[in-house]
Short mmCIF file of N, CA and C and ligand atoms in Angstrom, two decimals:
data_model
loop_
_atom_site.label_atom_id
_atom_site.label_comp_id
_atom_site.label_asym_id
_atom_site.label_seq_id
_atom_site.Cartn_x
_atom_site.Cartn_y
_atom_site.Cartn_z
N MET A 53 15.89 14.16 -25.11
CA MET A 53 14.99 13.97 -23.99
C MET A 53 14.78 12.72 -23.48
N LYS A 54 15.38 12.37 -22.25
CA LYS A 54 15.30 10.92 -21.74
C LYS A 54 13.98 10.84 -20.79
N ARG A 55 12.99 10.28 -21.18
CA ARG A 55 11.86 10.06 -20.41
C ARG A 55 11.78 8.75 -19.86
N ALA A 56 11.26 8.59 -18.64
CA ALA A 56 11.00 7.27 -18.15
C ALA A 56 9.60 7.40 -17.30
N VAL A 57 9.05 6.20 -17.13
CA VAL A 57 7.81 5.97 -16.25
C VAL A 57 8.11 5.07 -15.05
N TYR A 58 7.51 5.45 -13.94
CA TYR A 58 7.61 4.68 -12.74
C TYR A 58 6.19 4.11 -12.36
N PRO A 59 6.01 2.89 -12.87
CA PRO A 59 4.56 2.47 -12.64
C PRO A 59 4.45 1.79 -11.37
N GLY A 60 3.29 1.65 -10.89
CA GLY A 60 3.17 0.98 -9.52
C GLY A 60 1.57 1.11 -9.05
N SER A 61 1.38 0.65 -7.93
CA SER A 61 -0.11 0.62 -7.35
C SER A 61 0.02 1.63 -6.45
N PHE A 62 0.96 1.91 -5.74
CA PHE A 62 1.04 3.15 -4.85
C PHE A 62 -0.16 3.13 -3.90
N ASP A 63 -0.41 2.23 -3.13
CA ASP A 63 -1.76 2.29 -2.52
C ASP A 63 -1.40 1.98 -0.93
N PRO A 64 -0.81 2.84 -0.29
CA PRO A 64 -0.53 4.39 -0.72
C PRO A 64 1.06 4.40 -0.98
N LEU A 65 1.25 5.74 -1.49
CA LEU A 65 2.76 6.24 -1.60
C LEU A 65 3.44 6.06 -0.27
N THR A 66 4.51 5.50 -0.18
CA THR A 66 5.45 5.54 1.00
C THR A 66 6.75 6.37 0.72
N TYR A 67 7.44 6.43 1.77
CA TYR A 67 8.93 7.05 1.59
C TYR A 67 9.63 6.29 0.80
N GLY A 68 9.61 5.01 0.79
CA GLY A 68 10.39 4.21 -0.31
C GLY A 68 9.99 4.54 -1.59
N HIS A 69 8.79 4.72 -2.05
CA HIS A 69 8.41 5.13 -3.35
C HIS A 69 8.96 6.54 -3.64
N LEU A 70 8.87 7.46 -2.58
CA LEU A 70 9.24 9.04 -2.90
C LEU A 70 10.81 9.08 -2.94
N ASP A 71 11.45 8.14 -2.49
CA ASP A 71 12.94 8.02 -2.60
C ASP A 71 13.35 7.50 -4.03
N ILE A 72 12.60 6.56 -4.40
CA ILE A 72 12.88 6.22 -5.83
C ILE A 72 12.48 7.38 -6.71
N ILE A 73 11.24 7.91 -6.55
CA ILE A 73 10.90 9.04 -7.55
C ILE A 73 11.91 10.14 -7.59
N ARG A 74 12.46 10.56 -6.35
CA ARG A 74 13.38 11.74 -6.26
C ARG A 74 14.74 11.30 -7.06
N ARG A 75 15.39 9.98 -6.92
CA ARG A 75 16.39 9.68 -7.31
C ARG A 75 16.35 9.48 -8.93
N ALA A 76 15.15 8.91 -9.26
CA ALA A 76 14.98 8.73 -10.95
C ALA A 76 14.64 10.12 -11.33
N ALA A 77 14.03 11.03 -10.75
CA ALA A 77 13.94 12.40 -11.29
C ALA A 77 15.19 13.05 -11.63
N GLY A 78 16.21 12.63 -10.89
CA GLY A 78 17.58 13.18 -10.94
C GLY A 78 18.26 12.70 -12.05
N ILE A 79 17.88 11.48 -12.56
CA ILE A 79 18.68 10.75 -13.61
C ILE A 79 17.97 10.99 -15.06
N PHE A 80 16.60 11.10 -15.05
CA PHE A 80 15.87 11.31 -16.26
C PHE A 80 15.49 12.79 -16.42
N ASP A 81 15.17 13.12 -17.65
CA ASP A 81 14.81 14.38 -17.92
C ASP A 81 13.35 14.56 -17.45
N GLU A 82 12.42 13.72 -17.66
CA GLU A 82 10.92 13.69 -17.35
C GLU A 82 10.80 12.23 -16.75
N LEU A 83 10.03 12.37 -15.54
CA LEU A 83 9.51 11.05 -15.02
C LEU A 83 8.13 11.28 -14.90
N THR A 84 7.43 10.11 -15.40
CA THR A 84 6.00 10.13 -15.11
C THR A 84 5.81 8.91 -14.22
N VAL A 85 5.01 9.26 -13.09
CA VAL A 85 4.57 8.30 -12.16
C VAL A 85 3.18 7.71 -12.47
N ALA A 86 3.27 6.61 -12.86
CA ALA A 86 1.95 6.08 -13.42
C ALA A 86 1.33 5.07 -12.45
N VAL A 87 -0.05 5.46 -12.04
CA VAL A 87 -0.72 4.79 -10.97
C VAL A 87 -1.59 3.61 -11.79
N LEU A 88 -1.30 2.33 -11.55
CA LEU A 88 -2.10 1.23 -12.16
C LEU A 88 -3.51 1.17 -11.66
N ASN A 89 -4.55 1.35 -12.53
CA ASN A 89 -5.98 1.50 -12.31
C ASN A 89 -6.40 -0.21 -12.33
N ASN A 90 -6.35 -0.93 -11.21
CA ASN A 90 -6.67 -2.30 -11.42
C ASN A 90 -7.71 -2.57 -10.39
N ASN A 91 -9.02 -2.79 -10.74
CA ASN A 91 -10.09 -3.09 -9.81
C ASN A 91 -9.81 -4.45 -9.11
N ALA A 92 -9.11 -5.21 -9.91
CA ALA A 92 -9.09 -6.61 -9.44
C ALA A 92 -8.34 -6.74 -7.98
N LYS A 93 -7.54 -5.71 -7.80
CA LYS A 93 -6.74 -5.77 -6.75
C LYS A 93 -7.37 -5.08 -5.30
N SER A 94 -8.64 -4.69 -5.70
CA SER A 94 -9.42 -3.89 -4.49
C SER A 94 -8.50 -3.06 -3.63
N PRO A 95 -8.04 -1.80 -4.24
CA PRO A 95 -7.18 -0.99 -3.36
C PRO A 95 -7.86 -0.15 -2.29
N LEU A 96 -7.17 0.23 -1.43
CA LEU A 96 -7.76 1.05 -0.41
C LEU A 96 -8.08 2.33 -0.85
N PHE A 97 -7.22 2.89 -1.64
CA PHE A 97 -7.44 4.33 -2.18
C PHE A 97 -7.96 4.24 -3.81
N SER A 98 -8.73 5.00 -4.13
CA SER A 98 -9.22 4.98 -5.47
C SER A 98 -7.97 5.52 -6.36
N VAL A 99 -7.93 5.37 -7.67
CA VAL A 99 -6.88 5.84 -8.59
C VAL A 99 -6.87 7.54 -8.41
N GLU A 100 -7.94 8.06 -8.23
CA GLU A 100 -7.87 9.60 -8.20
C GLU A 100 -7.20 10.04 -6.87
N GLU A 101 -7.39 9.26 -5.75
CA GLU A 101 -6.87 9.67 -4.53
C GLU A 101 -5.55 9.39 -4.51
N ARG A 102 -5.22 8.14 -5.00
CA ARG A 102 -3.60 8.06 -5.25
C ARG A 102 -2.96 8.99 -5.98
N VAL A 103 -3.47 9.55 -7.19
CA VAL A 103 -2.87 10.38 -8.07
C VAL A 103 -2.66 11.66 -7.22
N LYS A 104 -3.70 12.13 -6.74
CA LYS A 104 -3.83 13.29 -5.96
C LYS A 104 -2.66 13.40 -4.82
N MET A 105 -2.44 12.32 -4.06
CA MET A 105 -1.57 12.09 -2.96
C MET A 105 -0.18 12.26 -3.53
N ILE A 106 0.18 11.74 -4.67
CA ILE A 106 1.41 11.77 -5.24
C ILE A 106 1.81 12.89 -5.78
N GLU A 107 0.68 13.71 -6.36
CA GLU A 107 1.00 15.06 -6.95
C GLU A 107 1.26 15.96 -5.74
N GLU A 108 0.53 15.79 -4.63
CA GLU A 108 0.95 16.73 -3.67
C GLU A 108 2.32 16.67 -3.07
N MET A 109 2.64 15.14 -2.85
CA MET A 109 4.04 15.00 -2.33
C MET A 109 5.16 15.19 -3.44
N THR A 110 4.95 15.42 -4.60
CA THR A 110 5.97 15.63 -5.62
C THR A 110 5.97 17.04 -6.27
N LYS A 111 5.03 17.93 -5.72
CA LYS A 111 4.93 19.19 -6.36
C LYS A 111 6.09 20.03 -6.60
N ASP A 112 7.13 19.56 -5.61
CA ASP A 112 8.42 20.34 -5.58
C ASP A 112 9.43 19.82 -6.63
N ILE A 113 9.04 18.95 -7.29
CA ILE A 113 9.96 18.15 -8.27
C ILE A 113 9.45 18.56 -9.63
N ALA A 114 10.20 19.32 -10.34
CA ALA A 114 9.80 20.07 -11.48
C ALA A 114 9.49 19.11 -12.71
N ASN A 115 10.42 18.12 -12.68
CA ASN A 115 10.14 17.13 -13.88
C ASN A 115 9.46 15.92 -13.72
N VAL A 116 8.66 16.04 -12.61
CA VAL A 116 7.73 14.75 -12.40
C VAL A 116 6.29 15.09 -12.53
N GLU A 117 5.60 14.20 -13.32
CA GLU A 117 4.17 14.28 -13.47
C GLU A 117 3.59 12.94 -13.15
N VAL A 118 2.25 13.06 -12.77
CA VAL A 118 1.52 11.96 -12.34
C VAL A 118 0.34 11.56 -13.17
N ASP A 119 0.17 10.22 -13.41
CA ASP A 119 -0.89 9.89 -14.40
C ASP A 119 -1.46 8.58 -13.85
N SER A 120 -2.53 8.12 -14.64
CA SER A 120 -2.77 6.58 -14.20
C SER A 120 -3.06 5.94 -15.48
N PHE A 121 -2.97 4.59 -15.36
CA PHE A 121 -3.12 3.73 -16.60
C PHE A 121 -3.96 2.50 -16.22
N SER A 122 -4.59 1.86 -17.30
CA SER A 122 -5.11 0.55 -17.16
C SER A 122 -4.60 -0.14 -18.35
N GLY A 123 -4.60 -1.58 -18.17
CA GLY A 123 -4.22 -2.41 -19.13
C GLY A 123 -2.67 -2.71 -19.06
N LEU A 124 -2.01 -2.85 -20.18
CA LEU A 124 -0.47 -3.25 -20.15
C LEU A 124 0.35 -1.78 -20.04
N LEU A 125 1.48 -2.03 -19.26
CA LEU A 125 2.38 -0.94 -19.11
C LEU A 125 3.00 -0.64 -20.60
N VAL A 126 3.36 -1.59 -21.32
CA VAL A 126 3.91 -1.53 -22.51
C VAL A 126 3.12 -0.65 -23.47
N ASP A 127 1.92 -0.64 -23.54
CA ASP A 127 0.96 0.09 -24.24
C ASP A 127 0.97 1.59 -23.73
N TYR A 128 0.86 1.70 -22.58
CA TYR A 128 1.01 3.12 -22.03
C TYR A 128 2.34 3.67 -22.39
N ALA A 129 3.31 2.98 -22.20
CA ALA A 129 4.61 3.45 -22.46
C ALA A 129 4.80 3.90 -24.01
N ALA A 130 4.34 2.98 -24.83
CA ALA A 130 4.33 3.22 -26.29
C ALA A 130 3.56 4.54 -26.76
N SER A 131 2.43 4.58 -26.08
CA SER A 131 1.57 5.77 -26.46
C SER A 131 2.15 7.05 -26.06
N HIS A 132 3.16 6.96 -25.08
CA HIS A 132 3.59 8.24 -24.46
C HIS A 132 4.91 8.55 -24.88
N ASP A 133 5.60 7.63 -25.92
CA ASP A 133 6.87 7.55 -26.34
C ASP A 133 7.86 7.51 -25.24
N ILE A 134 7.55 6.54 -24.37
CA ILE A 134 8.55 6.23 -23.32
C ILE A 134 9.29 4.96 -23.48
N HIS A 135 10.51 4.73 -23.25
CA HIS A 135 11.16 3.65 -23.52
C HIS A 135 11.91 3.19 -22.18
N VAL A 136 11.73 3.53 -21.09
CA VAL A 136 12.29 3.03 -20.00
C VAL A 136 11.28 2.99 -18.69
N SER A 137 11.28 1.89 -18.09
CA SER A 137 10.37 1.81 -16.77
C SER A 137 11.26 1.74 -15.65
N VAL A 138 11.06 2.49 -14.58
CA VAL A 138 11.80 2.51 -13.41
C VAL A 138 11.16 1.51 -12.21
N ARG A 139 12.05 0.90 -11.68
CA ARG A 139 11.40 0.04 -10.58
C ARG A 139 12.31 0.00 -9.50
N GLY A 140 11.94 -0.08 -8.24
CA GLY A 140 12.85 -0.23 -7.04
C GLY A 140 13.04 -1.61 -6.59
N LEU A 141 14.16 -1.91 -6.23
CA LEU A 141 14.50 -3.39 -5.61
C LEU A 141 14.86 -3.10 -4.30
N ARG A 142 13.93 -3.57 -3.24
CA ARG A 142 14.28 -3.50 -1.84
C ARG A 142 15.13 -4.55 -1.45
N ALA A 143 15.13 -6.01 -1.83
CA ALA A 143 15.64 -6.98 -1.42
C ALA A 143 15.87 -8.04 -2.60
N VAL A 144 16.53 -9.10 -2.36
CA VAL A 144 16.84 -10.35 -3.51
C VAL A 144 15.26 -10.78 -3.64
N THR A 145 14.51 -10.77 -2.56
CA THR A 145 13.23 -11.44 -2.79
C THR A 145 12.28 -10.77 -3.72
N ASP A 146 12.55 -9.40 -4.08
CA ASP A 146 11.88 -8.54 -5.04
C ASP A 146 12.42 -8.99 -6.37
N PHE A 147 13.66 -9.45 -6.45
CA PHE A 147 14.19 -9.68 -7.88
C PHE A 147 13.58 -10.55 -8.67
N GLU A 148 13.21 -11.78 -8.25
CA GLU A 148 12.76 -12.69 -9.06
C GLU A 148 11.51 -12.28 -9.78
N TYR A 149 10.69 -11.60 -9.24
CA TYR A 149 9.39 -11.14 -9.69
C TYR A 149 9.67 -9.89 -10.66
N GLU A 150 10.53 -9.09 -10.25
CA GLU A 150 10.83 -7.96 -11.09
C GLU A 150 11.58 -8.29 -12.41
N LEU A 151 12.22 -9.20 -12.34
CA LEU A 151 12.96 -9.81 -13.35
C LEU A 151 11.98 -10.35 -14.33
N GLN A 152 11.21 -11.02 -13.98
CA GLN A 152 10.19 -11.82 -14.80
C GLN A 152 9.25 -10.54 -15.45
N VAL A 153 9.01 -9.56 -14.77
CA VAL A 153 7.97 -8.54 -15.28
C VAL A 153 9.02 -7.74 -16.35
N ALA A 154 10.11 -7.48 -16.02
CA ALA A 154 11.01 -6.85 -16.94
C ALA A 154 11.24 -7.50 -18.26
N GLN A 155 11.36 -8.78 -18.14
CA GLN A 155 11.68 -9.65 -19.26
C GLN A 155 10.36 -9.73 -20.10
N THR A 156 9.21 -9.83 -19.56
CA THR A 156 7.89 -9.73 -20.15
C THR A 156 7.74 -8.41 -20.86
N ASN A 157 8.10 -7.40 -20.21
CA ASN A 157 7.81 -6.11 -20.99
C ASN A 157 8.68 -5.91 -22.07
N ARG A 158 9.77 -6.43 -22.05
CA ARG A 158 10.82 -6.35 -23.22
C ARG A 158 10.32 -7.25 -24.35
N LEU A 159 9.72 -8.38 -23.99
CA LEU A 159 9.06 -9.28 -24.90
C LEU A 159 7.94 -8.67 -25.58
N LEU A 160 7.03 -8.25 -24.82
CA LEU A 160 5.71 -7.70 -25.41
C LEU A 160 6.04 -6.36 -26.16
N SER A 161 7.03 -5.63 -25.67
CA SER A 161 7.35 -4.43 -26.40
C SER A 161 8.29 -4.72 -27.66
N ARG A 162 8.79 -5.74 -27.75
CA ARG A 162 9.67 -6.25 -28.79
C ARG A 162 10.95 -5.38 -28.67
N GLY A 163 11.23 -5.10 -27.38
CA GLY A 163 12.70 -4.55 -27.03
C GLY A 163 12.52 -3.08 -26.97
N GLU A 164 11.33 -2.45 -26.99
CA GLU A 164 11.07 -0.92 -27.02
C GLU A 164 10.92 -0.44 -25.55
N LEU A 165 10.83 -1.46 -24.55
CA LEU A 165 10.59 -0.80 -23.17
C LEU A 165 11.58 -1.62 -22.44
N ASP A 166 12.52 -0.98 -21.88
CA ASP A 166 13.73 -1.47 -20.82
C ASP A 166 13.32 -1.14 -19.38
N THR A 167 13.69 -2.02 -18.48
CA THR A 167 13.54 -1.57 -17.05
C THR A 167 14.75 -1.21 -16.44
N PHE A 168 14.91 -0.08 -15.71
CA PHE A 168 16.00 0.64 -14.91
C PHE A 168 15.62 0.41 -13.52
N PHE A 169 16.36 -0.48 -12.82
CA PHE A 169 16.36 -0.77 -11.38
C PHE A 169 17.04 0.06 -10.52
N LEU A 170 16.47 0.70 -9.53
CA LEU A 170 17.27 1.38 -8.43
C LEU A 170 16.89 0.77 -7.22
N THR A 171 18.10 0.40 -6.44
CA THR A 171 17.92 -0.27 -5.05
C THR A 171 17.49 0.87 -4.16
N THR A 172 16.49 0.36 -3.33
CA THR A 172 15.83 1.31 -2.34
C THR A 172 16.80 1.56 -1.45
N SER A 173 16.97 2.77 -0.88
CA SER A 173 17.78 3.24 0.14
C SER A 173 17.48 2.46 1.36
N LEU A 174 18.47 1.89 2.02
CA LEU A 174 18.61 0.97 3.12
C LEU A 174 17.55 1.32 4.20
N GLU A 175 17.31 2.69 4.48
CA GLU A 175 16.32 2.98 5.58
C GLU A 175 14.97 2.69 5.20
N TYR A 176 14.70 2.60 3.85
CA TYR A 176 13.40 2.00 3.50
C TYR A 176 13.19 0.79 3.06
N ALA A 177 14.21 -0.13 3.15
CA ALA A 177 14.34 -1.51 2.58
C ALA A 177 13.17 -2.39 3.42
N TYR A 178 12.69 -1.97 4.51
CA TYR A 178 11.61 -2.84 5.00
C TYR A 178 10.22 -2.44 4.85
N LEU A 179 10.09 -1.24 3.86
CA LEU A 179 8.85 -0.53 3.81
C LEU A 179 7.95 -1.16 2.82
N SER A 180 6.77 -1.45 2.82
CA SER A 180 5.77 -1.65 1.81
C SER A 180 4.33 -1.23 1.98
N SER A 181 3.69 -0.84 0.92
CA SER A 181 2.43 -0.28 1.11
C SER A 181 1.43 -1.27 2.11
N SER A 182 1.58 -2.57 1.80
CA SER A 182 0.87 -3.48 2.64
C SER A 182 1.08 -3.34 4.14
N VAL A 183 2.38 -3.24 4.69
CA VAL A 183 2.78 -2.95 5.94
C VAL A 183 2.22 -1.86 6.59
N VAL A 184 2.25 -0.69 5.66
CA VAL A 184 1.82 0.64 6.18
C VAL A 184 0.34 0.52 6.25
N LYS A 185 -0.43 -0.15 5.53
CA LYS A 185 -1.89 -0.23 5.73
C LYS A 185 -2.19 -1.05 6.91
N GLU A 186 -1.26 -2.13 7.28
CA GLU A 186 -1.48 -2.88 8.38
C GLU A 186 -1.23 -1.93 9.70
N ILE A 187 -0.06 -1.05 9.71
CA ILE A 187 0.12 -0.34 10.78
C ILE A 187 -1.01 0.66 11.12
N ALA A 188 -1.43 1.19 9.93
CA ALA A 188 -2.77 2.29 10.05
C ALA A 188 -3.83 1.53 10.65
N GLU A 189 -4.29 0.41 10.19
CA GLU A 189 -5.22 -0.35 10.78
C GLU A 189 -5.39 -0.56 12.24
N PHE A 190 -4.03 -0.70 12.80
CA PHE A 190 -3.91 -0.77 14.32
C PHE A 190 -3.36 0.49 14.94
N HIS A 191 -3.46 1.60 14.28
CA HIS A 191 -3.08 2.96 14.80
C HIS A 191 -1.77 2.88 15.20
N GLY A 192 -0.83 2.35 14.53
CA GLY A 192 0.55 2.41 14.91
C GLY A 192 1.07 3.61 14.31
N ASN A 193 2.46 3.81 14.69
CA ASN A 193 3.21 4.94 14.25
C ASN A 193 3.77 4.89 12.86
N LEU A 194 3.33 5.83 12.04
CA LEU A 194 3.92 5.94 10.70
C LEU A 194 4.70 6.89 10.39
N ASP A 195 5.38 7.71 11.28
CA ASP A 195 6.37 8.65 11.16
C ASP A 195 7.40 8.40 10.14
N ARG A 196 7.85 7.08 10.23
CA ARG A 196 9.03 6.80 9.35
C ARG A 196 8.72 6.09 8.11
N CYS A 197 7.39 5.99 7.94
CA CYS A 197 6.94 4.97 6.71
C CYS A 197 6.25 5.99 5.69
N VAL A 198 5.50 7.10 5.94
CA VAL A 198 4.91 7.86 4.89
C VAL A 198 4.87 9.25 5.41
N PRO A 199 4.85 10.12 4.50
CA PRO A 199 4.62 11.72 4.75
C PRO A 199 3.29 11.83 5.50
N GLU A 200 3.41 13.02 6.36
CA GLU A 200 2.28 13.35 7.10
C GLU A 200 0.88 13.33 6.39
N TYR A 201 0.97 14.01 5.28
CA TYR A 201 -0.10 14.20 4.24
C TYR A 201 -0.80 12.82 4.04
N VAL A 202 0.09 11.96 3.81
CA VAL A 202 -0.39 10.39 3.40
C VAL A 202 -1.04 9.66 4.73
N GLU A 203 -0.24 10.03 5.78
CA GLU A 203 -0.83 9.43 6.89
C GLU A 203 -2.20 9.97 7.48
N GLN A 204 -2.52 11.20 7.26
CA GLN A 204 -3.79 11.84 7.59
C GLN A 204 -4.81 11.12 6.66
N ARG A 205 -4.57 10.86 5.19
CA ARG A 205 -5.40 10.19 4.38
C ARG A 205 -5.74 8.90 4.86
N LEU A 206 -4.59 8.15 5.18
CA LEU A 206 -4.90 6.70 5.67
C LEU A 206 -5.70 6.70 6.87
N TYR A 207 -5.55 7.63 7.82
CA TYR A 207 -6.34 7.53 9.13
C TYR A 207 -7.69 7.86 8.81
N GLU A 208 -8.12 8.89 7.85
CA GLU A 208 -9.32 9.19 7.45
C GLU A 208 -10.06 7.85 6.90
N LYS A 209 -9.27 7.27 6.01
CA LYS A 209 -9.76 5.80 5.39
C LYS A 209 -10.22 5.01 6.55
N VAL A 210 -9.06 4.60 7.41
CA VAL A 210 -9.17 3.57 8.38
C VAL A 210 -10.39 3.97 9.09
N LEU A 211 -10.58 5.09 9.60
CA LEU A 211 -11.77 5.54 10.58
C LEU A 211 -13.04 5.39 9.79
N VAL A 212 -13.13 5.84 8.51
CA VAL A 212 -14.35 5.78 7.77
C VAL A 212 -14.78 4.30 7.60
N SER A 213 -13.79 3.47 7.25
CA SER A 213 -14.06 2.04 7.00
C SER A 213 -14.55 1.37 8.22
N LYS A 214 -13.96 1.76 9.63
CA LYS A 214 -14.41 1.28 10.63
C LYS A 214 -15.89 1.65 11.07
N ARG A 215 -16.07 2.98 10.70
CA ARG A 215 -17.58 3.55 10.86
C ARG A 215 -18.57 2.61 10.01
N VAL A 216 -18.13 2.50 8.68
CA VAL A 216 -19.03 1.84 8.01
C VAL A 216 -19.35 0.51 8.45
N VAL A 217 -18.26 -0.33 8.89
CA VAL A 217 -18.43 -1.58 9.32
C VAL A 217 -19.27 -1.64 10.73
N ARG A 218 -19.10 -0.56 11.47
CA ARG A 218 -19.99 -0.64 12.86
C ARG A 218 -21.46 -0.33 12.26
N SER A 219 -21.78 0.73 11.35
CA SER A 219 -23.19 0.91 11.04
C SER A 219 -23.76 -0.28 10.40
N ASP A 220 -22.83 -1.11 9.64
CA ASP A 220 -23.49 -2.27 8.92
C ASP A 220 -23.97 -3.36 10.00
N GLN A 221 -23.10 -3.32 11.17
CA GLN A 221 -23.61 -4.28 12.15
C GLN A 221 -24.74 -4.04 13.02
N GLN A 222 -25.06 -2.66 12.98
CA GLN A 222 -26.30 -2.22 13.81
C GLN A 222 -27.53 -2.67 13.19
O1 LIG B 281 3.27 -1.44 -7.25
P1 LIG B 281 3.12 -2.79 -7.74
O2 LIG B 281 1.85 -3.42 -7.51
O3 LIG B 281 4.32 -3.76 -7.47
O4 LIG B 281 3.26 -2.50 -9.32
C1 LIG B 281 3.10 -3.57 -10.31
C2 LIG B 281 2.99 -2.96 -11.72
C3 LIG B 281 1.96 -1.79 -11.65
C4 LIG B 281 4.25 -2.27 -12.17
C5 LIG B 281 2.58 -4.07 -12.70
O5 LIG B 281 1.66 -4.86 -12.03
C6 LIG B 281 2.16 -3.61 -14.05
O6 LIG B 281 2.91 -3.04 -14.74
N1 LIG B 281 0.96 -3.88 -14.26
C7 LIG B 281 0.24 -3.49 -15.67
C8 LIG B 281 -0.03 -4.70 -16.52
C9 LIG B 281 1.16 -5.26 -17.29
O7 LIG B 281 1.68 -4.53 -18.07
N2 LIG B 281 1.47 -6.49 -17.19
C10 LIG B 281 2.52 -7.15 -17.75
C11 LIG B 281 3.73 -7.35 -17.13
S1 LIG B 281 3.68 -8.73 -15.93
#
């Protein structure tokens, strides 16, 4: 049984992430999408919200499960008997950072955790969660960036945060 973990912030999940999830799920027997619980990054969505969104969007893929983790990925992987981490590469600019993380994970795990890179499909090469949040902030069109379910959750968040700011200013 070949298991893999796809770790990330997923704040929020984009079509680029979904593309990697679907393709990795076709390669491995079991794929765990693991959402990093890192308060230092002050995410827009809570871990629970991100897990729920990914669960909703992957419920048709039988061998995908969604989880969250804190701390080091190597510790999460070891405790779940997982030896492959999946990451997407959009462009050569991703590579330097991803190579460093992959090498660090091999070192920390004493060779027990390898990284499997998938190149992002070209139509999603421009996409990132940060860009998606910026588009949502200015009410731009997100049709080609995120599924409608994620778009709805984004606009709920953006509208709520605008309301909070407005009531703070009164
Ligand atoms: O979606 P992201 O933010 O690019 O994902 C980054 C992630 C979650 C894969 C990476 O930050 C991570 O694995 N963090 C957990 C802490 C860790 O293991 N760090 C050591 C490797 S540098």
